[in-house]
Amino acid sequence: VQLQASGGGLVQAGGSLRLTCVASGRTLSTYVMGWFHQAAGKEREFVAAISRFGGSSDNADSVKGRFTISRDNAKNTIYLQMNSLKPEDTAVYYCAARSSAVIASSARLYDYWGQGTLVTVSS
């Protein structure tokens, strides 16, 4: 499967962005989907993940109550709605697909990755 992330940009602290990840090549419902981010000089970190049909999800503690992951399998698309953004959310955001029915937060358990989209939050 190929993944294409978009929607990043520059936003002021407290603002919102919605990231989109479009999948092609295989049916999206085959995969658990996740979002990760990587700030400059840091390792890639888990943000959120969602089950194959959207019945369950998991968020990192740092984004709970602010970010929401969702998916539309009919459109082969997942989303990350990011509200109340903080400067520490600044990073490149990646979508990823896992060939499993089990949600995971470890990047090494994901099989396919998009190219990333940059989110910059100014203070």
PDB file of N, CA and C in Angstrom, residues 20-109:
ATOM      1  N   THR A  20      -4.506  14.653   6.621  1.00  0.00           N
ATOM      2  CA  THR A  20      -5.159  13.625   5.826  1.00  0.00           C
ATOM      3  C   THR A  20      -4.115  12.663   5.290  1.00  0.00           C
ATOM      4  N   CYS A  21      -4.463  11.392   5.259  1.00  0.00           N
ATOM      5  CA  CYS A  21      -3.584  10.382   4.680  1.00  0.00           C
ATOM      6  C   CYS A  21      -4.421   9.519   3.748  1.00  0.00           C
ATOM      7  N   VAL A  22      -4.071   9.534   2.471  1.00  0.00           N
ATOM      8  CA  VAL A  22      -4.795   8.758   1.467  1.00  0.00           C
ATOM      9  C   VAL A  22      -3.979   7.526   1.103  1.00  0.00           C
ATOM     10  N   ALA A  23      -4.639   6.386   1.110  1.00  0.00           N
ATOM     11  CA  ALA A  23      -3.979   5.125   0.783  1.00  0.00           C
ATOM     12  C   ALA A  23      -4.364   4.675  -0.616  1.00  0.00           C
ATOM     13  N   SER A  24      -3.421   4.048  -1.287  1.00  0.00           N
ATOM     14  CA  SER A  24      -3.697   3.477  -2.604  1.00  0.00           C
ATOM     15  C   SER A  24      -2.984   2.145  -2.718  1.00  0.00           C
ATOM     16  N   GLY A  25      -3.509   1.299  -3.571  1.00  0.00           N
ATOM     17  CA  GLY A  25      -2.863   0.022  -3.815  1.00  0.00           C
ATOM     18  C   GLY A  25      -3.558  -1.149  -3.167  1.00  0.00           C
ATOM     19  N   ARG A  26      -4.125  -0.940  -1.985  1.00  0.00           N
ATOM     20  CA  ARG A  26      -4.861  -1.991  -1.313  1.00  0.00           C
ATOM     21  C   ARG A  26      -5.996  -1.368  -0.507  1.00  0.00           C
ATOM     22  N   THR A  27      -6.964  -2.189  -0.161  1.00  0.00           N
ATOM     23  CA  THR A  27      -8.101  -1.714   0.622  1.00  0.00           C
ATOM     24  C   THR A  27      -7.652  -1.302   2.018  1.00  0.00           C
ATOM     25  N   LEU A  28      -8.037  -0.093   2.409  1.00  0.00           N
ATOM     26  CA  LEU A  28      -7.566   0.450   3.679  1.00  0.00           C
ATOM     27  C   LEU A  28      -7.995  -0.384   4.875  1.00  0.00           C
ATOM     28  N   SER A  29      -9.154  -1.020   4.792  1.00  0.00           N
ATOM     29  CA  SER A  29      -9.659  -1.788   5.933  1.00  0.00           C
ATOM     30  C   SER A  29      -8.808  -3.012   6.253  1.00  0.00           C
ATOM     31  N   THR A  30      -7.828  -3.291   5.424  1.00  0.00           N
ATOM     32  CA  THR A  30      -6.889  -4.373   5.706  1.00  0.00           C
ATOM     33  C   THR A  30      -5.956  -4.015   6.858  1.00  0.00           C
ATOM     34  N   TYR A  31      -5.834  -2.717   7.151  1.00  0.00           N
ATOM     35  CA  TYR A  31      -4.771  -2.244   8.031  1.00  0.00           C
ATOM     36  C   TYR A  31      -5.268  -1.488   9.261  1.00  0.00           C
ATOM     37  N   VAL A  32      -4.593  -1.725  10.373  1.00  0.00           N
ATOM     38  CA  VAL A  32      -4.583  -0.758  11.468  1.00  0.00           C
ATOM     39  C   VAL A  32      -3.772   0.433  10.967  1.00  0.00           C
ATOM     40  N   MET A  33      -4.244   1.637  11.274  1.00  0.00           N
ATOM     41  CA  MET A  33      -3.556   2.841  10.815  1.00  0.00           C
ATOM     42  C   MET A  33      -3.096   3.681  12.000  1.00  0.00           C
ATOM     43  N   GLY A  34      -1.969   4.335  11.821  1.00  0.00           N
ATOM     44  CA  GLY A  34      -1.440   5.159  12.891  1.00  0.00           C
ATOM     45  C   GLY A  34      -0.852   6.461  12.387  1.00  0.00           C
ATOM     46  N   TRP A  35      -0.720   7.394  13.308  1.00  0.00           N
ATOM     47  CA  TRP A  35       0.006   8.641  13.073  1.00  0.00           C
ATOM     48  C   TRP A  35       1.166   8.695  14.059  1.00  0.00           C
ATOM     49  N   PHE A  36       2.307   9.108  13.556  1.00  0.00           N
ATOM     50  CA  PHE A  36       3.501   9.310  14.365  1.00  0.00           C
ATOM     51  C   PHE A  36       4.052  10.693  14.057  1.00  0.00           C
ATOM     52  N   HIS A  37       4.847  11.226  14.946  1.00  0.00           N
ATOM     53  CA  HIS A  37       5.547  12.461  14.623  1.00  0.00           C
ATOM     54  C   HIS A  37       7.010  12.381  15.028  1.00  0.00           C
ATOM     55  N   GLN A  38       7.803  13.206  14.369  1.00  0.00           N
ATOM     56  CA  GLN A  38       9.232  13.247  14.634  1.00  0.00           C
ATOM     57  C   GLN A  38       9.691  14.692  14.624  1.00  0.00           C
ATOM     58  N   ALA A  39      10.082  15.177  15.782  1.00  0.00           N
ATOM     59  CA  ALA A  39      10.631  16.524  15.890  1.00  0.00           C
ATOM     60  C   ALA A  39      12.112  16.495  15.536  1.00  0.00           C
ATOM     61  N   ALA A  40      12.639  17.642  15.206  1.00  0.00           N
ATOM     62  CA  ALA A  40      14.040  17.735  14.808  1.00  0.00           C
ATOM     63  C   ALA A  40      14.941  17.207  15.914  1.00  0.00           C
ATOM     64  N   GLY A  41      15.817  16.286  15.566  1.00  0.00           N
ATOM     65  CA  GLY A  41      16.776  15.751  16.512  1.00  0.00           C
ATOM     66  C   GLY A  41      16.219  14.717  17.474  1.00  0.00           C
ATOM     67  N   LYS A  42      14.966  14.318  17.269  1.00  0.00           N
ATOM     68  CA  LYS A  42      14.347  13.352  18.176  1.00  0.00           C
ATOM     69  C   LYS A  42      13.885  12.109  17.412  1.00  0.00           C
ATOM     70  N   GLU A  43      13.577  11.072  18.155  1.00  0.00           N
ATOM     71  CA  GLU A  43      13.085   9.853  17.557  1.00  0.00           C
ATOM     72  C   GLU A  43      11.606  10.000  17.183  1.00  0.00           C
ATOM     73  N   ARG A  44      11.190   9.138  16.275  1.00  0.00           N
ATOM     74  CA  ARG A  44       9.796   9.120  15.877  1.00  0.00           C
ATOM     75  C   ARG A  44       8.938   8.623  17.039  1.00  0.00           C
ATOM     76  N   GLU A  45       7.833   9.315  17.293  1.00  0.00           N
ATOM     77  CA  GLU A  45       6.988   9.002  18.445  1.00  0.00           C
ATOM     78  C   GLU A  45       5.546   8.745  18.021  1.00  0.00           C
ATOM     79  N   PHE A  46       4.903   7.889  18.754  1.00  0.00           N
ATOM     80  CA  PHE A  46       3.511   7.551  18.532  1.00  0.00           C
ATOM     81  C   PHE A  46       2.606   8.735  18.869  1.00  0.00           C
ATOM     82  N   VAL A  47       1.599   8.949  18.014  1.00  0.00           N
ATOM     83  CA  VAL A  47       0.593   9.978  18.271  1.00  0.00           C
ATOM     84  C   VAL A  47      -0.776   9.330  18.496  1.00  0.00           C
ATOM     85  N   ALA A  48      -1.211   8.521  17.520  1.00  0.00           N
ATOM     86  CA  ALA A  48      -2.545   7.919  17.612  1.00  0.00           C
ATOM     87  C   ALA A  48      -2.637   6.748  16.654  1.00  0.00           C
ATOM     88  N   ALA A  49      -3.550   5.835  16.948  1.00  0.00           N
ATOM     89  CA  ALA A  49      -3.799   4.697  16.067  1.00  0.00           C
ATOM     90  C   ALA A  49      -5.280   4.349  16.120  1.00  0.00           C
ATOM     91  N   ILE A  50      -5.738   3.695  15.052  1.00  0.00           N
ATOM     92  CA  ILE A  50      -7.152   3.344  14.957  1.00  0.00           C
ATOM     93  C   ILE A  50      -7.288   1.961  14.356  1.00  0.00           C
ATOM     94  N   SER A  51      -8.267   1.223  14.852  1.00  0.00           N
ATOM     95  CA  SER A  51      -8.478  -0.146  14.387  1.00  0.00           C
ATOM     96  C   SER A  51      -8.987  -0.154  12.949  1.00  0.00           C
ATOM     97  N   ARG A  52      -9.041  -1.333  12.366  1.00  0.00           N
ATOM     98  CA  ARG A  52      -9.308  -1.459  10.931  1.00  0.00           C
ATOM     99  C   ARG A  52     -10.648  -0.877  10.518  1.00  0.00           C
ATOM    100  N   PHE A  53     -11.654  -0.967  11.370  1.00  0.00           N
ATOM    101  CA  PHE A  53     -12.975  -0.449  11.020  1.00  0.00           C
ATOM    102  C   PHE A  53     -13.394   0.725  11.902  1.00  0.00           C
ATOM    103  N   GLY A  54     -12.415   1.250  12.670  1.00  0.00           N
ATOM    104  CA  GLY A  54     -12.661   2.461  13.432  1.00  0.00           C
ATOM    105  C   GLY A  54     -13.348   2.268  14.763  1.00  0.00           C
ATOM    106  N   GLY A  55     -13.492   1.013  15.203  1.00  0.00           N
ATOM    107  CA  GLY A  55     -14.210   0.768  16.442  1.00  0.00           C
ATOM    108  C   GLY A  55     -13.434   1.116  17.694  1.00  0.00           C
ATOM    109  N   SER A  56     -12.129   1.174  17.578  1.00  0.00           N
ATOM    110  CA  SER A  56     -11.311   1.527  18.735  1.00  0.00           C
ATOM    111  C   SER A  56     -10.105   2.337  18.283  1.00  0.00           C
ATOM    112  N   SER A  57      -9.571   3.100  19.211  1.00  0.00           N
ATOM    113  CA  SER A  57      -8.409   3.930  18.919  1.00  0.00           C
ATOM    114  C   SER A  57      -7.585   4.111  20.184  1.00  0.00           C
ATOM    115  N   ASP A  58      -6.405   4.635  19.994  1.00  0.00           N
ATOM    116  CA  ASP A  58      -5.502   4.890  21.104  1.00  0.00           C
ATOM    117  C   ASP A  58      -4.751   6.166  20.803  1.00  0.00           C
ATOM    118  N   ASN A  59      -4.554   6.992  21.804  1.00  0.00           N
ATOM    119  CA  ASN A  59      -3.799   8.235  21.663  1.00  0.00           C
ATOM    120  C   ASN A  59      -2.648   8.277  22.655  1.00  0.00           C
ATOM    121  N   ALA A  60      -1.584   8.929  22.285  1.00  0.00           N
ATOM    122  CA  ALA A  60      -0.516   9.211  23.228  1.00  0.00           C
ATOM    123  C   ALA A  60      -1.036  10.152  24.311  1.00  0.00           C
ATOM    124  N   ASP A  61      -0.494  10.022  25.509  1.00  0.00           N
ATOM    125  CA  ASP A  61      -0.951  10.863  26.620  1.00  0.00           C
ATOM    126  C   ASP A  61      -0.812  12.351  26.293  1.00  0.00           C
ATOM    127  N   SER A  62       0.214  12.695  25.548  1.00  0.00           N
ATOM    128  CA  SER A  62       0.490  14.099  25.267  1.00  0.00           C
ATOM    129  C   SER A  62      -0.563  14.750  24.373  1.00  0.00           C
ATOM    130  N   VAL A  63      -1.374  13.956  23.691  1.00  0.00           N
ATOM    131  CA  VAL A  63      -2.360  14.528  22.778  1.00  0.00           C
ATOM    132  C   VAL A  63      -3.792  14.194  23.170  1.00  0.00           C
ATOM    133  N   LYS A  64      -3.979  13.452  24.241  1.00  0.00           N
ATOM    134  CA  LYS A  64      -5.343  13.084  24.648  1.00  0.00           C
ATOM    135  C   LYS A  64      -6.162  14.335  24.956  1.00  0.00           C
ATOM    136  N   GLY A  65      -7.383  14.325  24.444  1.00  0.00           N
ATOM    137  CA  GLY A  65      -8.264  15.472  24.634  1.00  0.00           C
ATOM    138  C   GLY A  65      -8.043  16.578  23.618  1.00  0.00           C
ATOM    139  N   ARG A  66      -6.979  16.465  22.808  1.00  0.00           N
ATOM    140  CA  ARG A  66      -6.693  17.500  21.806  1.00  0.00           C
ATOM    141  C   ARG A  66      -6.735  16.948  20.376  1.00  0.00           C
ATOM    142  N   PHE A  67      -6.247  15.739  20.166  1.00  0.00           N
ATOM    143  CA  PHE A  67      -6.168  15.145  18.833  1.00  0.00           C
ATOM    144  C   PHE A  67      -7.167  14.001  18.723  1.00  0.00           C
ATOM    145  N   THR A  68      -7.724  13.853  17.527  1.00  0.00           N
ATOM    146  CA  THR A  68      -8.663  12.762  17.250  1.00  0.00           C
ATOM    147  C   THR A  68      -8.306  12.099  15.926  1.00  0.00           C
ATOM    148  N   ILE A  69      -8.127  10.798  15.970  1.00  0.00           N
ATOM    149  CA  ILE A  69      -7.881  10.037  14.745  1.00  0.00           C
ATOM    150  C   ILE A  69      -9.194   9.444  14.266  1.00  0.00           C
ATOM    151  N   SER A  70      -9.379   9.422  12.952  1.00  0.00           N
ATOM    152  CA  SER A  70     -10.585   8.834  12.376  1.00  0.00           C
ATOM    153  C   SER A  70     -10.235   8.261  11.005  1.00  0.00           C
ATOM    154  N   ARG A  71     -11.169   7.507  10.450  1.00  0.00           N
ATOM    155  CA  ARG A  71     -10.914   6.919   9.142  1.00  0.00           C
ATOM    156  C   ARG A  71     -12.207   6.795   8.357  1.00  0.00           C
ATOM    157  N   ASP A  72     -12.060   6.824   7.049  1.00  0.00           N
ATOM    158  CA  ASP A  72     -13.174   6.599   6.140  1.00  0.00           C
ATOM    159  C   ASP A  72     -12.688   5.564   5.131  1.00  0.00           C
ATOM    160  N   ASN A  73     -13.017   4.304   5.389  1.00  0.00           N
ATOM    161  CA  ASN A  73     -12.499   3.242   4.532  1.00  0.00           C
ATOM    162  C   ASN A  73     -13.047   3.329   3.106  1.00  0.00           C
ATOM    163  N   ALA A  74     -14.239   3.874   2.971  1.00  0.00           N
ATOM    164  CA  ALA A  74     -14.816   4.016   1.629  1.00  0.00           C
ATOM    165  C   ALA A  74     -13.995   4.972   0.773  1.00  0.00           C
ATOM    166  N   LYS A  75     -13.328   5.926   1.431  1.00  0.00           N
ATOM    167  CA  LYS A  75     -12.482   6.902   0.733  1.00  0.00           C
ATOM    168  C   LYS A  75     -11.008   6.552   0.828  1.00  0.00           C
ATOM    169  N   ASN A  76     -10.705   5.406   1.480  1.00  0.00           N
ATOM    170  CA  ASN A  76      -9.301   4.999   1.673  1.00  0.00           C
ATOM    171  C   ASN A  76      -8.480   6.103   2.331  1.00  0.00           C
ATOM    172  N   THR A  77      -9.057   6.737   3.335  1.00  0.00           N
ATOM    173  CA  THR A  77      -8.451   7.918   3.941  1.00  0.00           C
ATOM    174  C   THR A  77      -8.544   7.855   5.456  1.00  0.00           C
ATOM    175  N   ILE A  78      -7.482   8.310   6.121  1.00  0.00           N
ATOM    176  CA  ILE A  78      -7.538   8.532   7.554  1.00  0.00           C
ATOM    177  C   ILE A  78      -7.245   9.996   7.835  1.00  0.00           C
ATOM    178  N   TYR A  79      -7.648  10.431   9.005  1.00  0.00           N
ATOM    179  CA  TYR A  79      -7.524  11.829   9.377  1.00  0.00           C
ATOM    180  C   TYR A  79      -6.919  11.940  10.774  1.00  0.00           C
ATOM    181  N   LEU A  80      -6.298  13.079  11.026  1.00  0.00           N
ATOM    182  CA  LEU A  80      -5.882  13.443  12.376  1.00  0.00           C
ATOM    183  C   LEU A  80      -6.321  14.878  12.599  1.00  0.00           C
ATOM    184  N   GLN A  81      -7.364  15.044  13.398  1.00  0.00           N
ATOM    185  CA  GLN A  81      -7.823  16.375  13.763  1.00  0.00           C
ATOM    186  C   GLN A  81      -7.033  16.824  14.977  1.00  0.00           C
ATOM    187  N   MET A  82      -6.335  17.934  14.827  1.00  0.00           N
ATOM    188  CA  MET A  82      -5.465  18.435  15.885  1.00  0.00           C
ATOM    189  C   MET A  82      -5.989  19.785  16.353  1.00  0.00           C
ATOM    190  N   ASN A  83      -6.416  19.849  17.598  1.00  0.00           N
ATOM    191  CA  ASN A  83      -6.919  21.084  18.191  1.00  0.00           C
ATOM    192  C   ASN A  83      -6.014  21.523  19.335  1.00  0.00           C
ATOM    193  N   SER A  84      -6.168  22.759  19.737  1.00  0.00           N
ATOM    194  CA  SER A  84      -5.381  23.314  20.849  1.00  0.00           C
ATOM    195  C   SER A  84      -3.902  23.018  20.671  1.00  0.00           C
ATOM    196  N   LEU A  85      -3.407  23.301  19.509  1.00  0.00           N
ATOM    197  CA  LEU A  85      -2.012  22.978  19.196  1.00  0.00           C
ATOM    198  C   LEU A  85      -1.049  23.774  20.058  1.00  0.00           C
ATOM    199  N   LYS A  86       0.070  23.129  20.384  1.00  0.00           N
ATOM    200  CA  LYS A  86       1.109  23.710  21.209  1.00  0.00           C
ATOM    201  C   LYS A  86       2.415  23.746  20.422  1.00  0.00           C
ATOM    202  N   PRO A  87       3.328  24.635  20.772  1.00  0.00           N
ATOM    203  CA  PRO A  87       4.623  24.655  20.070  1.00  0.00           C
ATOM    204  C   PRO A  87       5.337  23.310  20.106  1.00  0.00           C
ATOM    205  N   GLU A  88       5.161  22.557  21.173  1.00  0.00           N
ATOM    206  CA  GLU A  88       5.827  21.251  21.274  1.00  0.00           C
ATOM    207  C   GLU A  88       5.224  20.202  20.348  1.00  0.00           C
ATOM    208  N   ASP A  89       4.117  20.523  19.679  1.00  0.00           N
ATOM    209  CA  ASP A  89       3.565  19.624  18.661  1.00  0.00           C
ATOM    210  C   ASP A  89       4.281  19.775  17.319  1.00  0.00           C
ATOM    211  N   THR A  90       5.156  20.753  17.215  1.00  0.00           N
ATOM    212  CA  THR A  90       5.895  20.972  15.977  1.00  0.00           C
ATOM    213  C   THR A  90       6.726  19.745  15.626  1.00  0.00           C
ATOM    214  N   ALA A  91       6.507  19.216  14.421  1.00  0.00           N
ATOM    215  CA  ALA A  91       7.181  17.991  13.999  1.00  0.00           C
ATOM    216  C   ALA A  91       6.743  17.646  12.581  1.00  0.00           C
ATOM    217  N   VAL A  92       7.425  16.686  12.000  1.00  0.00           N
ATOM    218  CA  VAL A  92       6.934  16.053  10.778  1.00  0.00           C
ATOM    219  C   VAL A  92       6.009  14.916  11.211  1.00  0.00           C
ATOM    220  N   TYR A  93       4.827  14.887  10.627  1.00  0.00           N
ATOM    221  CA  TYR A  93       3.825  13.884  10.973  1.00  0.00           C
ATOM    222  C   TYR A  93       3.744  12.853   9.860  1.00  0.00           C
ATOM    223  N   TYR A  94       3.782  11.585  10.260  1.00  0.00           N
ATOM    224  CA  TYR A  94       3.745  10.474   9.317  1.00  0.00           C
ATOM    225  C   TYR A  94       2.524   9.607   9.573  1.00  0.00           C
ATOM    226  N   CYS A  95       1.873   9.147   8.505  1.00  0.00           N
ATOM    227  CA  CYS A  95       0.878   8.108   8.660  1.00  0.00           C
ATOM    228  C   CYS A  95       1.529   6.765   8.332  1.00  0.00           C
ATOM    229  N   ALA A  96       0.989   5.728   8.941  1.00  0.00           N
ATOM    230  CA  ALA A  96       1.572   4.399   8.793  1.00  0.00           C
ATOM    231  C   ALA A  96       0.481   3.345   8.825  1.00  0.00           C
ATOM    232  N   ALA A  97       0.768   2.218   8.177  1.00  0.00           N
ATOM    233  CA  ALA A  97      -0.183   1.121   8.094  1.00  0.00           C
ATOM    234  C   ALA A  97       0.427  -0.143   8.685  1.00  0.00           C
ATOM    235  N   ARG A  98      -0.392  -0.867   9.434  1.00  0.00           N
ATOM    236  CA  ARG A  98       0.070  -2.106  10.057  1.00  0.00           C
ATOM    237  C   ARG A  98      -0.802  -3.258   9.576  1.00  0.00           C
ATOM    238  N   SER A  99      -0.161  -4.311   9.092  1.00  0.00           N
ATOM    239  CA  SER A  99      -0.882  -5.478   8.570  1.00  0.00           C
ATOM    240  C   SER A  99      -1.290  -6.393   9.712  1.00  0.00           C
ATOM    241  N   SER A 100      -2.191  -5.906  10.539  1.00  0.00           N
ATOM    242  CA  SER A 100      -2.626  -6.649  11.711  1.00  0.00           C
ATOM    243  C   SER A 100      -3.976  -6.100  12.142  1.00  0.00           C
ATOM    244  N   ALA A 101      -4.673  -6.878  12.972  1.00  0.00           N
ATOM    245  CA  ALA A 101      -5.944  -6.418  13.527  1.00  0.00           C
ATOM    246  C   ALA A 101      -5.756  -5.756  14.887  1.00  0.00           C
ATOM    247  N   VAL A 102      -4.519  -5.683  15.365  1.00  0.00           N
ATOM    248  CA  VAL A 102      -4.248  -5.192  16.714  1.00  0.00           C
ATOM    249  C   VAL A 102      -3.592  -3.818  16.649  1.00  0.00           C
ATOM    250  N   ILE A 103      -4.165  -2.865  17.362  1.00  0.00           N
ATOM    251  CA  ILE A 103      -3.565  -1.524  17.450  1.00  0.00           C
ATOM    252  C   ILE A 103      -2.220  -1.613  18.160  1.00  0.00           C
ATOM    253  N   ALA A 104      -1.254  -0.852  17.690  1.00  0.00           N
ATOM    254  CA  ALA A 104       0.066  -0.828  18.317  1.00  0.00           C
ATOM    255  C   ALA A 104       0.592   0.602  18.342  1.00  0.00           C
ATOM    256  N   SER A 105       1.445   0.880  19.314  1.00  0.00           N
ATOM    257  CA  SER A 105       2.029   2.210  19.435  1.00  0.00           C
ATOM    258  C   SER A 105       3.511   2.244  19.083  1.00  0.00           C
ATOM    259  N   SER A 106       4.084   1.099  18.774  1.00  0.00           N
ATOM    260  CA  SER A 106       5.493   1.039  18.431  1.00  0.00           C
ATOM    261  C   SER A 106       5.671   1.177  16.930  1.00  0.00           C
ATOM    262  N   ALA A 107       6.508   2.116  16.533  1.00  0.00           N
ATOM    263  CA  ALA A 107       6.728   2.366  15.114  1.00  0.00           C
ATOM    264  C   ALA A 107       7.264   1.131  14.392  1.00  0.00           C
ATOM    265  N   ARG A 108       8.044   0.322  15.084  1.00  0.00           N
ATOM    266  CA  ARG A 108       8.655  -0.838  14.421  1.00  0.00           C
ATOM    267  C   ARG A 108       7.633  -1.891  14.018  1.00  0.00           C
ATOM    268  N   LEU A 109       6.404  -1.775  14.532  1.00  0.00           N
ATOM    269  CA  LEU A 109       5.357  -2.746  14.213  1.00  0.00           C
ATOM    270  C   LEU A 109       4.529  -2.330  12.998  1.00  0.00           C
TER     271      LEU A 109
END
